[in-house]
Amino acid sequence: MMRTRPLKVALLGCGVVGSEVARIMTTHAEDLTARIGAPVELAGVAVRRPSKVREGIDPALITTDATALLKRGDIDVAIEVIGGIEPARALIHTAFEHGISVVSANKALLAQDGAALHAVADAAGLDLYYEAAVAGAIPLVRPMRESLAGDKINRVMGIVNGTTNFILDKMDSTGAGYQEALDEATALGYAEADPTADVEGYDAAAKAAILAGIAFHTRVRLDDVYREGMTEVSAADFASAKRMGCTIKLLAILERAADGQSVTARVHPAMIPLSHPLASVREAYNAVFVEAEAAGRLMFYGPGAGGAPTASAVLGDLVAVCRNKLAEATGPGESAYTQLPVSTMGDVVTRYHISLDVADKPGVLAQVATTFAEHGVSIDTVRQQGKDGEASLVVVTHRAHDAALTGTVEALRKLDTVRGVASIMRVEGE
Ligand code: NDP
Ligand code: HSE
């Protein structure tokens, strides 16, 4: 039966994502009403700059006092699309204190404080949904949390940051410079307010923490995720990757240990073969591989950033939360019962591509090979190119522990014949 009293929504933030949420709520009002079983009404919009012109939004709804909006007593659901830690965290707590369920796109906050926020929501019998926080429009959080709840996920590997994928794709396919590609991604609304979060891997690490927690039913915080950004990736790395039949992507990789007793979570640039499906993920698209025991390999693919795609995920959550509200129910909360510890990067086993600048004289190759052997790292291929008494040596290893590789590189740096370590990159997806 259709309820006539509308469910009232407070929109906290009306920027790239929030403005699209407001637009879709208005243009799709009839469909949303039919799908929810009650009308949804945009009851207030909290922003920082009230005088900014916001197309399609009734100026009477605009306020700079988000707290007062949540406290006024008639709000059913709050959509938090402000971003960052504060005031977003305080506002979500205020919402819960006032019986308001929350939809958020804020991965930074959820990766840092997700457990505490879930605890407060659960205690209050309220919903906390955040599909948009990971991989933009792609349905991923709910499929992993609900559709795969009966399976056992062992590995997740994906591209979860649109901005860096856009930059790496442009560098690879057009030879564009890093800054030029970043400026374009920012203009398109993909980058965070401070793009450092994107290019240094913090945004992907936050998403990795959220996904690892859901995948392995344990608590993984941002600090548990090993992180390397992509600012050091050079044209020479792309040339080297091409010679190996690879490209370079910023990957988030989450793994359950072979003995099932721990997990690892990491974000770093990596070479992947051109034949791998992730290699053909272009522009700001995201894609995530999930390997589950019974389901096998699943791939989720789609737009990972941008106003409208992200708003799609927010609206999906809004419909779910409103339906729960009408049914006087709540959706699934946090599941962290396995309490698996998160191992350090040293325990990760993978392959490496190491590029060295060395002296081009007899015995150097043997010295380098011995150093690898002494640390238990087995070499797969070596390529050397010499010029004027100097040479560039590219070593690709078999699978080795990250700790062993780190030890190898430290020892290589101490060799007189090694002038420098030009780059170290992991090789994944083979
Ligand atoms: P924007 O910077 O474009 O928008 C932020 C909004 O919050 C603005 O409307 C701003 O107001 C408002 N705001 C800032 N401070 C306050 C405050 N103290 N009180 C009230 N309102 C405030 O960010 P995005 O829309 O890009 O991102 C929002 C969230 O969505 C972030 O958590 C982000 O990580 C996440 N996200 C973003 C995606 C994207 O592609 N952009 C994709 C997936 C998730 P004003 O307009 O007046 O400046
Ligand atoms: N800045 C983020 C990205 C937005 O580029 O992926 C989507 O979370």
CSV table of C-alpha atoms and ligand atoms in Angstrom, one decimal:
chain,number,residue,atom,x,y,z
A,1,MET,CA,0.0,0.0,0.0
A,2,MET,CA,1.3,3.5,-0.9
A,3,ARG,CA,2.0,5.8,2.0
A,4,THR,CA,1.2,9.4,1.3
A,5,ARG,CA,3.3,11.1,4.0
A,6,PRO,CA,6.7,11.6,2.4
A,7,LEU,CA,10.0,10.3,3.8
A,8,LYS,CA,12.1,13.4,4.3
A,9,VAL,CA,15.7,13.5,3.2
A,10,ALA,CA,18.4,15.9,4.4
A,11,LEU,CA,21.2,16.3,1.8
A,12,LEU,CA,24.5,17.1,3.5
A,13,GLY,CA,26.7,18.5,0.7
A,14,CYS,CA,25.7,19.6,-2.8
A,15,GLY,CA,28.9,19.5,-4.8
A,16,VAL,CA,29.9,17.1,-7.7
A,17,VAL,CA,27.9,14.2,-6.2
A,18,GLY,CA,25.3,16.0,-4.1
A,19,SER,CA,24.0,18.1,-6.9
A,20,GLU,CA,23.5,15.0,-9.0
A,21,VAL,CA,21.7,13.3,-6.1
A,22,ALA,CA,19.3,16.3,-5.9
A,23,ARG,CA,18.8,16.3,-9.6
A,24,ILE,CA,17.9,12.6,-9.8
A,25,MET,CA,15.7,12.8,-6.8
A,26,THR,CA,13.7,15.6,-8.5
A,27,THR,CA,13.6,14.2,-12.0
A,28,HIS,CA,12.8,10.6,-10.9
A,29,ALA,CA,10.5,11.5,-8.1
A,30,GLU,CA,7.5,9.5,-9.4
A,31,ASP,CA,9.6,6.3,-10.1
A,32,LEU,CA,11.3,6.6,-6.7
A,33,THR,CA,7.8,6.9,-5.0
A,34,ALA,CA,6.6,3.8,-6.8
A,35,ARG,CA,9.7,1.8,-6.0
A,36,ILE,CA,9.8,2.8,-2.4
A,37,GLY,CA,6.1,2.8,-1.7
A,38,ALA,CA,6.1,6.4,-0.4
A,39,PRO,CA,7.2,9.7,-1.7
A,40,VAL,CA,10.7,11.0,-0.9
A,41,GLU,CA,11.1,14.7,-0.3
A,42,LEU,CA,14.3,16.7,-0.3
A,43,ALA,CA,13.7,18.6,2.9
A,44,GLY,CA,16.9,20.5,3.3
A,45,VAL,CA,20.3,20.9,1.6
A,46,ALA,CA,23.4,21.8,3.8
A,47,VAL,CA,26.3,23.5,2.1
A,48,ARG,CA,29.3,25.7,2.9
A,49,ARG,CA,28.6,28.6,0.5
A,50,PRO,CA,24.9,29.5,0.6
A,51,SER,CA,25.2,32.1,-2.1
A,52,LYS,CA,26.4,29.8,-4.8
A,53,VAL,CA,23.8,29.3,-7.6
A,54,ARG,CA,22.6,25.7,-7.6
A,55,GLU,CA,20.5,24.9,-10.6
A,56,GLY,CA,17.3,23.0,-9.9
A,57,ILE,CA,17.4,23.4,-6.2
A,58,ASP,CA,14.9,25.6,-4.3
A,59,PRO,CA,17.0,28.2,-2.5
A,60,ALA,CA,14.6,27.9,0.5
A,61,LEU,CA,16.1,24.5,1.1
A,62,ILE,CA,19.7,25.7,1.4
A,63,THR,CA,21.2,26.0,4.8
A,64,THR,CA,24.7,26.3,6.2
A,65,ASP,CA,23.6,24.8,9.5
A,66,ALA,CA,23.6,21.0,8.8
A,67,THR,CA,23.3,20.2,12.5
A,68,ALA,CA,20.1,22.2,12.9
A,69,LEU,CA,18.7,20.6,9.8
A,70,LEU,CA,19.3,17.1,11.4
A,71,LYS,CA,17.9,18.2,14.8
A,72,ARG,CA,14.7,19.8,13.5
A,73,GLY,CA,12.7,16.6,14.1
A,74,ASP,CA,11.2,15.6,10.7
A,75,ILE,CA,14.2,14.1,8.9
A,76,ASP,CA,14.0,10.3,8.1
A,77,VAL,CA,17.2,9.8,6.1
A,78,ALA,CA,20.5,11.9,5.8
A,79,ILE,CA,22.7,11.6,2.7
A,80,GLU,CA,26.3,12.6,3.6
A,81,VAL,CA,28.2,13.8,0.6
A,82,ILE,CA,30.4,16.4,2.2
A,83,GLY,CA,33.5,14.1,2.4
A,84,GLY,CA,36.5,14.1,4.8
A,85,ILE,CA,36.5,13.3,8.5
A,86,GLU,CA,34.9,16.4,10.1
A,87,PRO,CA,32.2,17.7,10.1
A,88,ALA,CA,31.0,14.6,8.3
A,89,ARG,CA,31.6,12.3,11.3
A,90,ALA,CA,29.9,14.6,13.8
A,91,LEU,CA,27.0,15.1,11.5
A,92,ILE,CA,26.5,11.3,11.1
A,93,HIS,CA,26.6,10.9,14.8
A,94,THR,CA,24.0,13.7,15.2
A,95,ALA,CA,21.8,11.9,12.6
A,96,PHE,CA,21.9,8.6,14.6
A,97,GLU,CA,21.2,10.4,17.9
A,98,HIS,CA,18.1,11.8,16.2
A,99,GLY,CA,16.8,8.5,14.8
A,100,ILE,CA,17.9,9.3,11.2
A,101,SER,CA,19.4,6.5,9.0
A,102,VAL,CA,22.4,7.5,6.9
A,103,VAL,CA,23.6,7.0,3.3
A,104,SER,CA,27.2,8.1,2.8
A,105,ALA,CA,29.8,8.2,-0.1
A,106,ASN,CA,32.6,8.9,2.3
A,107,LYS,CA,35.3,6.2,2.1
A,108,ALA,CA,37.8,8.2,4.0
A,109,LEU,CA,35.5,8.3,7.1
A,110,LEU,CA,34.3,4.8,6.7
A,111,ALA,CA,37.8,3.4,6.4
A,112,GLN,CA,38.9,5.2,9.5
A,113,ASP,CA,35.7,5.0,11.7
A,114,GLY,CA,33.4,2.5,10.1
A,115,ALA,CA,33.4,0.1,13.1
A,116,ALA,CA,32.4,2.8,15.5
A,117,LEU,CA,29.7,4.3,13.1
A,118,HIS,CA,28.3,0.8,12.5
A,119,ALA,CA,28.1,0.2,16.3
A,120,VAL,CA,26.2,3.4,16.9
A,121,ALA,CA,23.8,2.7,14.0
A,122,ASP,CA,23.2,-0.9,15.1
A,123,ALA,CA,22.6,0.2,18.7
A,124,ALA,CA,20.0,2.8,17.5
A,125,GLY,CA,18.4,0.3,15.1
A,126,LEU,CA,19.3,2.5,12.1
A,127,ASP,CA,20.9,1.9,8.7
A,128,LEU,CA,24.3,3.0,7.5
A,129,TYR,CA,24.7,2.4,3.8
A,130,TYR,CA,27.7,3.3,1.6
A,131,GLU,CA,27.6,1.7,-1.8
A,132,ALA,CA,29.0,4.9,-3.4
A,133,ALA,CA,32.1,4.9,-1.2
A,134,VAL,CA,33.7,2.1,-3.2
A,135,ALA,CA,34.0,2.2,-7.0
A,136,GLY,CA,31.4,4.8,-7.8
A,137,ALA,CA,28.4,3.5,-9.7
A,138,ILE,CA,29.5,-0.2,-9.6
A,139,PRO,CA,27.3,-2.3,-7.3
A,140,LEU,CA,30.0,-3.9,-5.2
A,141,VAL,CA,29.4,-3.4,-1.5
A,142,ARG,CA,25.9,-4.9,-1.5
A,143,PRO,CA,26.8,-7.8,-3.8
A,144,MET,CA,29.8,-8.7,-1.6
A,145,ARG,CA,27.9,-8.1,1.7
A,146,GLU,CA,24.6,-9.7,0.6
A,147,SER,CA,24.8,-11.8,-2.6
A,148,LEU,CA,28.1,-13.4,-1.6
A,149,ALA,CA,27.2,-13.8,2.1
A,150,GLY,CA,26.9,-17.6,1.7
A,151,ASP,CA,30.3,-18.0,0.0
A,152,LYS,CA,33.9,-17.5,1.1
A,153,ILE,CA,35.9,-14.8,-0.6
A,154,ASN,CA,39.6,-15.5,-0.9
A,155,ARG,CA,40.9,-12.7,-3.1
A,156,VAL,CA,39.9,-9.3,-4.4
A,157,MET,CA,41.9,-7.5,-7.0
A,158,GLY,CA,40.8,-4.3,-8.7
A,159,ILE,CA,41.2,-0.8,-10.0
A,160,VAL,CA,39.2,1.3,-7.5
A,161,ASN,CA,40.4,4.8,-8.2
A,162,GLY,CA,39.1,6.6,-11.3
A,163,THR,CA,41.4,9.5,-11.2
A,164,THR,CA,44.6,7.5,-11.2
A,165,ASN,CA,43.3,5.1,-13.8
A,166,PHE,CA,42.5,8.1,-16.0
A,167,ILE,CA,46.0,9.5,-15.5
A,168,LEU,CA,47.8,6.2,-16.1
A,169,ASP,CA,45.6,5.5,-19.1
A,170,LYS,CA,46.4,8.9,-20.6
A,171,MET,CA,50.2,8.5,-19.9
A,172,ASP,CA,50.1,5.1,-21.6
A,173,SER,CA,47.9,5.7,-24.6
A,174,THR,CA,48.7,9.3,-25.5
A,175,GLY,CA,52.0,9.9,-23.8
A,176,ALA,CA,50.4,12.8,-21.9
A,177,GLY,CA,52.3,14.2,-18.9
A,178,TYR,CA,51.2,13.5,-15.4
A,179,GLN,CA,50.1,17.0,-14.5
A,180,GLU,CA,48.1,17.5,-17.7
A,181,ALA,CA,46.2,14.2,-17.2
A,182,LEU,CA,45.6,15.1,-13.5
A,183,ASP,CA,44.2,18.5,-14.4
A,184,GLU,CA,41.8,16.9,-16.9
A,185,ALA,CA,40.6,14.3,-14.3
A,186,THR,CA,40.0,17.1,-11.8
A,187,ALA,CA,38.0,19.2,-14.3
A,188,LEU,CA,35.8,16.1,-15.0
A,189,GLY,CA,34.9,15.9,-11.3
A,190,TYR,CA,36.8,12.6,-10.7
A,191,ALA,CA,39.5,13.8,-8.3
A,192,GLU,CA,39.0,14.3,-4.5
A,193,ALA,CA,39.0,17.9,-3.2
A,194,ASP,CA,42.7,17.3,-2.5
A,195,PRO,CA,43.9,15.1,-5.4
A,196,THR,CA,46.8,13.9,-3.1
A,197,ALA,CA,44.3,11.4,-1.8
A,198,ASP,CA,44.0,10.0,-5.3
A,199,VAL,CA,47.5,10.1,-6.6
A,200,GLU,CA,49.2,8.9,-3.4
A,201,GLY,CA,46.8,6.0,-3.1
A,202,TYR,CA,45.0,7.1,0.1
A,203,ASP,CA,41.6,7.0,-1.6
A,204,ALA,CA,42.2,3.5,-3.0
A,205,ALA,CA,43.6,2.4,0.3
A,206,ALA,CA,40.4,3.6,2.1
A,207,LYS,CA,38.3,1.6,-0.4
A,208,ALA,CA,40.6,-1.4,0.0
A,209,ALA,CA,40.1,-1.3,3.8
A,210,ILE,CA,36.3,-1.2,3.4
A,211,LEU,CA,36.3,-4.0,0.8
A,212,ALA,CA,38.7,-6.2,2.8
A,213,GLY,CA,36.5,-5.8,5.9
A,214,ILE,CA,33.4,-6.9,4.0
A,215,ALA,CA,35.2,-9.7,2.0
A,216,PHE,CA,36.9,-11.4,5.0
A,217,HIS,CA,34.3,-10.5,7.7
A,218,THR,CA,37.0,-8.8,9.8
A,219,ARG,CA,38.0,-5.3,10.7
A,220,VAL,CA,40.5,-3.7,8.4
A,221,ARG,CA,41.4,0.0,9.0
A,222,LEU,CA,43.1,2.4,6.6
A,223,ASP,CA,46.4,2.1,8.6
A,224,ASP,CA,46.4,-1.7,8.0
A,225,VAL,CA,46.6,-1.2,4.2
A,226,TYR,CA,50.0,-1.1,2.6
A,227,ARG,CA,50.0,1.9,0.3
A,228,GLU,CA,52.1,3.3,-2.5
A,229,GLY,CA,50.9,6.1,-4.8
A,230,MET,CA,51.5,6.4,-8.6
A,231,THR,CA,53.4,9.7,-8.8
A,232,GLU,CA,56.7,7.9,-9.4
A,233,VAL,CA,55.5,5.9,-12.4
A,234,SER,CA,57.4,7.2,-15.4
A,235,ALA,CA,57.4,7.0,-19.2
A,236,ALA,CA,60.4,4.6,-18.8
A,237,ASP,CA,58.3,2.3,-16.7
A,238,PHE,CA,55.6,2.2,-19.3
A,239,ALA,CA,58.2,1.5,-22.0
A,240,SER,CA,59.6,-1.3,-19.9
A,241,ALA,CA,56.1,-2.7,-19.3
A,242,LYS,CA,55.3,-2.6,-23.0
A,243,ARG,CA,58.5,-4.6,-23.7
A,244,MET,CA,57.1,-7.3,-21.3
A,245,GLY,CA,53.6,-7.2,-23.0
A,246,CYS,CA,52.2,-5.4,-19.9
A,247,THR,CA,50.7,-2.1,-18.9
A,248,ILE,CA,50.7,-0.3,-15.5
A,249,LYS,CA,47.7,0.1,-13.2
A,250,LEU,CA,47.2,1.2,-9.6
A,251,LEU,CA,45.8,-1.9,-8.0
A,252,ALA,CA,44.1,-2.7,-4.7
A,253,ILE,CA,44.8,-6.4,-3.8
A,254,LEU,CA,43.2,-8.1,-0.8
A,255,GLU,CA,44.1,-11.7,0.0
A,256,ARG,CA,43.3,-14.3,2.5
A,257,ALA,CA,46.5,-16.2,3.5
A,258,ALA,CA,46.9,-19.8,2.2
A,259,ASP,CA,46.4,-21.1,5.8
A,260,GLY,CA,43.3,-18.9,6.2
A,261,GLN,CA,44.6,-17.4,9.4
A,262,SER,CA,45.3,-13.9,8.3
A,263,VAL,CA,44.7,-11.4,5.4
A,264,THR,CA,46.7,-8.8,3.6
A,265,ALA,CA,45.6,-5.5,2.0
A,266,ARG,CA,47.7,-3.4,-0.3
A,267,VAL,CA,47.5,-0.7,-2.9
A,268,HIS,CA,50.4,0.0,-5.3
A,269,PRO,CA,51.1,0.4,-9.0
A,270,ALA,CA,51.8,-2.9,-10.7
A,271,MET,CA,52.5,-4.3,-14.2
A,272,ILE,CA,49.8,-6.5,-15.5
A,273,PRO,CA,49.8,-8.4,-18.8
A,274,LEU,CA,47.9,-6.8,-21.7
A,275,SER,CA,45.8,-10.0,-21.9
A,276,HIS,CA,44.5,-9.5,-18.4
A,277,PRO,CA,40.9,-8.0,-18.3
A,278,LEU,CA,42.1,-5.2,-15.9
A,279,ALA,CA,44.6,-4.0,-18.6
A,280,SER,CA,41.7,-2.9,-20.8
A,281,VAL,CA,40.0,-0.8,-18.1
A,282,ARG,CA,40.3,2.7,-19.5
A,283,GLU,CA,39.8,6.3,-18.4
A,284,ALA,CA,38.0,6.7,-15.0
A,285,TYR,CA,36.5,3.2,-15.2
A,286,ASN,CA,36.9,0.9,-12.3
A,287,ALA,CA,36.9,-2.9,-12.3
A,288,VAL,CA,37.1,-5.4,-9.4
A,289,PHE,CA,37.8,-9.1,-9.6
A,290,VAL,CA,36.4,-11.1,-6.7
A,291,GLU,CA,37.5,-14.8,-6.3
A,292,ALA,CA,35.1,-16.8,-4.1
A,293,GLU,CA,35.3,-20.4,-3.2
A,294,ALA,CA,32.0,-21.5,-4.7
A,295,ALA,CA,31.2,-18.7,-7.2
A,296,GLY,CA,34.7,-18.7,-8.8
A,297,ARG,CA,35.9,-15.5,-10.4
A,298,LEU,CA,33.5,-12.6,-10.7
A,299,MET,CA,34.3,-9.2,-12.3
A,300,PHE,CA,32.5,-6.0,-11.5
A,301,TYR,CA,33.1,-3.2,-14.0
A,302,GLY,CA,31.8,0.3,-14.5
A,303,PRO,CA,32.2,4.1,-14.0
A,304,GLY,CA,34.2,4.5,-10.8
A,305,ALA,CA,33.9,8.3,-10.3
A,306,GLY,CA,31.9,11.3,-11.4
A,307,GLY,CA,28.8,13.0,-10.2
A,308,ALA,CA,26.0,11.1,-12.0
A,309,PRO,CA,27.5,7.6,-11.7
A,310,THR,CA,28.2,8.1,-8.0
A,311,ALA,CA,24.7,9.6,-7.4
A,312,SER,CA,23.3,6.4,-9.0
A,313,ALA,CA,24.8,4.4,-6.1
A,314,VAL,CA,23.7,6.9,-3.5
A,315,LEU,CA,20.1,6.7,-4.9
A,316,GLY,CA,20.2,2.9,-4.8
A,317,ASP,CA,21.1,3.1,-1.1
A,318,LEU,CA,18.4,5.7,-0.5
A,319,VAL,CA,15.7,3.4,-2.0
A,320,ALA,CA,17.0,0.5,0.1
A,321,VAL,CA,17.1,2.5,3.4
A,322,CYS,CA,13.6,4.0,2.7
A,323,ARG,CA,12.2,0.5,2.1
A,324,ASN,CA,13.8,-0.7,5.3
A,325,LYS,CA,12.3,2.2,7.2
A,326,LEU,CA,8.8,1.5,5.9
A,327,ALA,CA,9.2,-2.2,6.8
A,328,GLU,CA,10.4,-1.2,10.2
A,329,ALA,CA,13.6,-3.2,9.5
A,330,THR,CA,17.3,-2.5,9.0
A,331,GLY,CA,19.7,-3.9,6.5
A,332,PRO,CA,22.8,-5.9,7.4
A,333,GLY,CA,25.3,-4.1,9.7
A,334,GLU,CA,29.0,-4.8,10.1
A,335,SER,CA,30.2,-8.4,10.0
A,336,ALA,CA,33.6,-8.7,11.7
A,337,TYR,CA,33.2,-12.1,13.4
A,338,THR,CA,36.3,-13.8,12.0
A,339,GLN,CA,38.7,-11.3,13.7
A,340,LEU,CA,41.5,-12.2,11.2
A,341,PRO,CA,44.7,-10.3,11.8
A,342,VAL,CA,46.1,-8.2,8.9
A,343,SER,CA,49.6,-9.2,8.0
A,344,THR,CA,52.3,-6.8,6.9
A,345,MET,CA,53.5,-6.2,3.4
A,346,GLY,CA,56.6,-8.4,4.1
A,347,ASP,CA,54.4,-11.5,4.1
A,348,VAL,CA,53.0,-10.8,0.6
A,349,VAL,CA,54.3,-13.1,-2.1
A,350,THR,CA,54.4,-11.8,-5.7
A,351,ARG,CA,56.7,-11.1,-8.7
A,352,TYR,CA,58.9,-8.0,-9.2
A,353,HIS,CA,60.3,-6.0,-12.0
A,354,ILE,CA,63.5,-4.2,-10.9
A,355,SER,CA,65.3,-1.7,-13.1
A,356,LEU,CA,68.9,-1.0,-12.1
A,357,ASP,CA,71.6,1.4,-13.4
A,358,VAL,CA,74.9,-0.5,-13.3
A,359,ALA,CA,78.5,-0.3,-14.5
A,360,ASP,CA,78.9,-2.2,-17.8
A,361,LYS,CA,81.9,-4.4,-16.9
A,362,PRO,CA,82.8,-8.1,-16.4
A,363,GLY,CA,81.3,-9.7,-13.3
A,364,VAL,CA,78.5,-7.2,-12.6
A,365,LEU,CA,75.7,-9.5,-13.8
A,366,ALA,CA,77.1,-12.3,-11.7
A,367,GLN,CA,77.3,-10.0,-8.6
A,368,VAL,CA,73.7,-8.9,-9.1
A,369,ALA,CA,72.5,-12.5,-9.6
A,370,THR,CA,74.3,-13.6,-6.4
A,371,THR,CA,72.7,-10.9,-4.4
A,372,PHE,CA,69.2,-12.1,-5.5
A,373,ALA,CA,70.2,-15.7,-4.7
A,374,GLU,CA,71.6,-14.8,-1.3
A,375,HIS,CA,68.1,-13.4,-0.3
A,376,GLY,CA,66.3,-16.4,-1.7
A,377,VAL,CA,64.8,-14.5,-4.6
A,378,SER,CA,64.8,-16.5,-7.9
A,379,ILE,CA,65.3,-14.6,-11.1
A,380,ASP,CA,63.0,-15.3,-14.1
A,381,THR,CA,64.5,-13.0,-16.8
A,382,VAL,CA,67.3,-10.5,-17.1
A,383,ARG,CA,67.6,-7.9,-19.9
A,384,GLN,CA,70.6,-5.7,-20.2
A,385,GLN,CA,71.2,-2.6,-22.4
A,386,GLY,CA,74.6,-1.0,-22.4
A,387,LYS,CA,75.9,2.4,-23.3
A,388,ASP,CA,79.2,4.2,-22.7
A,389,GLY,CA,80.4,2.0,-19.9
A,390,GLU,CA,77.0,2.1,-18.1
A,391,ALA,CA,74.1,-0.3,-18.5
A,392,SER,CA,70.5,-0.6,-17.6
A,393,LEU,CA,69.6,-4.0,-16.1
A,394,VAL,CA,66.0,-5.1,-15.9
A,395,VAL,CA,65.4,-8.1,-13.6
A,396,VAL,CA,62.1,-9.9,-13.4
A,397,THR,CA,61.8,-12.3,-10.5
A,398,HIS,CA,59.7,-15.4,-9.8
A,399,ARG,CA,57.3,-15.2,-6.9
A,400,ALA,CA,59.1,-14.1,-3.7
A,401,HIS,CA,58.2,-12.6,-0.3
A,402,ASP,CA,58.1,-8.8,-0.3
A,403,ALA,CA,60.5,-8.9,2.8
A,404,ALA,CA,63.0,-10.9,0.7
A,405,LEU,CA,62.8,-8.5,-2.2
A,406,THR,CA,63.3,-5.5,0.1
A,407,GLY,CA,66.4,-7.1,1.6
A,408,THR,CA,67.7,-7.8,-1.9
A,409,VAL,CA,67.2,-4.2,-3.0
A,410,GLU,CA,68.9,-2.9,0.2
A,411,ALA,CA,71.9,-5.1,-0.6
A,412,LEU,CA,72.0,-4.1,-4.3
A,413,ARG,CA,72.1,-0.4,-3.3
A,414,LYS,CA,75.3,-1.2,-1.4
A,415,LEU,CA,77.1,-2.7,-4.4
A,416,ASP,CA,79.8,-0.3,-5.9
A,417,THR,CA,78.8,-1.5,-9.4
A,418,VAL,CA,75.1,-0.5,-8.9
A,419,ARG,CA,74.8,3.2,-9.6
A,420,GLY,CA,71.1,3.3,-8.7
A,421,VAL,CA,67.8,1.5,-8.5
A,422,ALA,CA,65.7,3.2,-11.1
A,423,SER,CA,62.4,1.5,-10.3
A,424,ILE,CA,60.8,-1.4,-8.5
A,425,MET,CA,57.4,-2.6,-9.6
A,426,ARG,CA,55.3,-5.6,-8.7
A,427,VAL,CA,54.0,-7.8,-11.5
A,428,GLU,CA,50.5,-9.1,-11.0
A,429,GLY,CA,47.7,-10.9,-12.7
A,430,GLU,CA,49.7,-13.7,-14.4
B,1,NDP,P1,32.6,18.3,-3.5
B,1,NDP,O1,33.8,18.9,-2.9
B,1,NDP,O2,32.3,18.5,-4.9
B,1,NDP,O3,31.3,18.7,-2.6
B,1,NDP,C1,31.4,18.8,-1.2
B,1,NDP,C2,30.1,19.4,-0.8
B,1,NDP,O4,30.1,19.5,0.7
B,1,NDP,C3,29.9,20.9,-1.3
B,1,NDP,O5,28.6,21.1,-1.6
B,1,NDP,C4,30.3,21.7,-0.1
B,1,NDP,O6,29.6,23.0,0.0
B,1,NDP,C5,29.8,20.9,1.0
B,1,NDP,N1,30.4,21.2,2.3
B,1,NDP,C6,31.7,21.3,2.6
B,1,NDP,N2,31.9,21.5,3.9
B,1,NDP,C7,30.7,21.6,4.4
B,1,NDP,C8,30.2,21.9,5.7
B,1,NDP,N3,31.0,22.1,6.7
B,1,NDP,N4,28.8,21.9,5.9
B,1,NDP,C9,28.0,21.7,4.9
B,1,NDP,N5,28.4,21.4,3.7
B,1,NDP,C10,29.7,21.4,3.4
B,1,NDP,O7,32.8,16.7,-3.2
B,1,NDP,P2,32.2,15.5,-4.0
B,1,NDP,O8,30.8,15.7,-4.3
B,1,NDP,O9,33.1,15.2,-5.2
B,1,NDP,O10,32.4,14.3,-3.0
B,1,NDP,C11,31.5,14.1,-1.9
B,1,NDP,C12,31.8,12.8,-1.3
B,1,NDP,O11,31.5,11.8,-2.2
B,1,NDP,C13,33.2,12.6,-0.8
B,1,NDP,O12,33.2,11.8,0.4
B,1,NDP,C14,33.9,11.8,-1.9
B,1,NDP,O13,35.0,11.0,-1.5
B,1,NDP,C15,32.7,10.9,-2.3
B,1,NDP,N6,32.8,10.4,-3.7
B,1,NDP,C16,33.0,11.3,-4.7
B,1,NDP,C17,33.1,10.8,-6.0
B,1,NDP,C18,33.4,11.7,-7.2
B,1,NDP,O14,33.5,11.2,-8.3
B,1,NDP,N7,33.4,13.0,-7.0
B,1,NDP,C19,32.9,9.4,-6.3
B,1,NDP,C20,32.6,8.6,-5.1
B,1,NDP,C21,32.6,9.1,-3.9
B,1,NDP,P3,29.8,24.1,-1.2
B,1,NDP,O15,29.1,23.6,-2.4
B,1,NDP,O16,29.1,25.3,-0.6
B,1,NDP,O17,31.3,24.2,-1.4
B,2,HSE,N1,38.4,10.4,-6.4
B,2,HSE,C1,37.8,9.2,-6.5
B,2,HSE,C2,38.3,8.5,-7.8
B,2,HSE,C3,36.3,9.4,-6.7
B,2,HSE,O1,39.0,9.1,-8.6
B,2,HSE,O2,38.1,7.3,-7.9
B,2,HSE,C4,35.5,8.1,-6.6
B,2,HSE,O3,35.6,7.5,-5.4
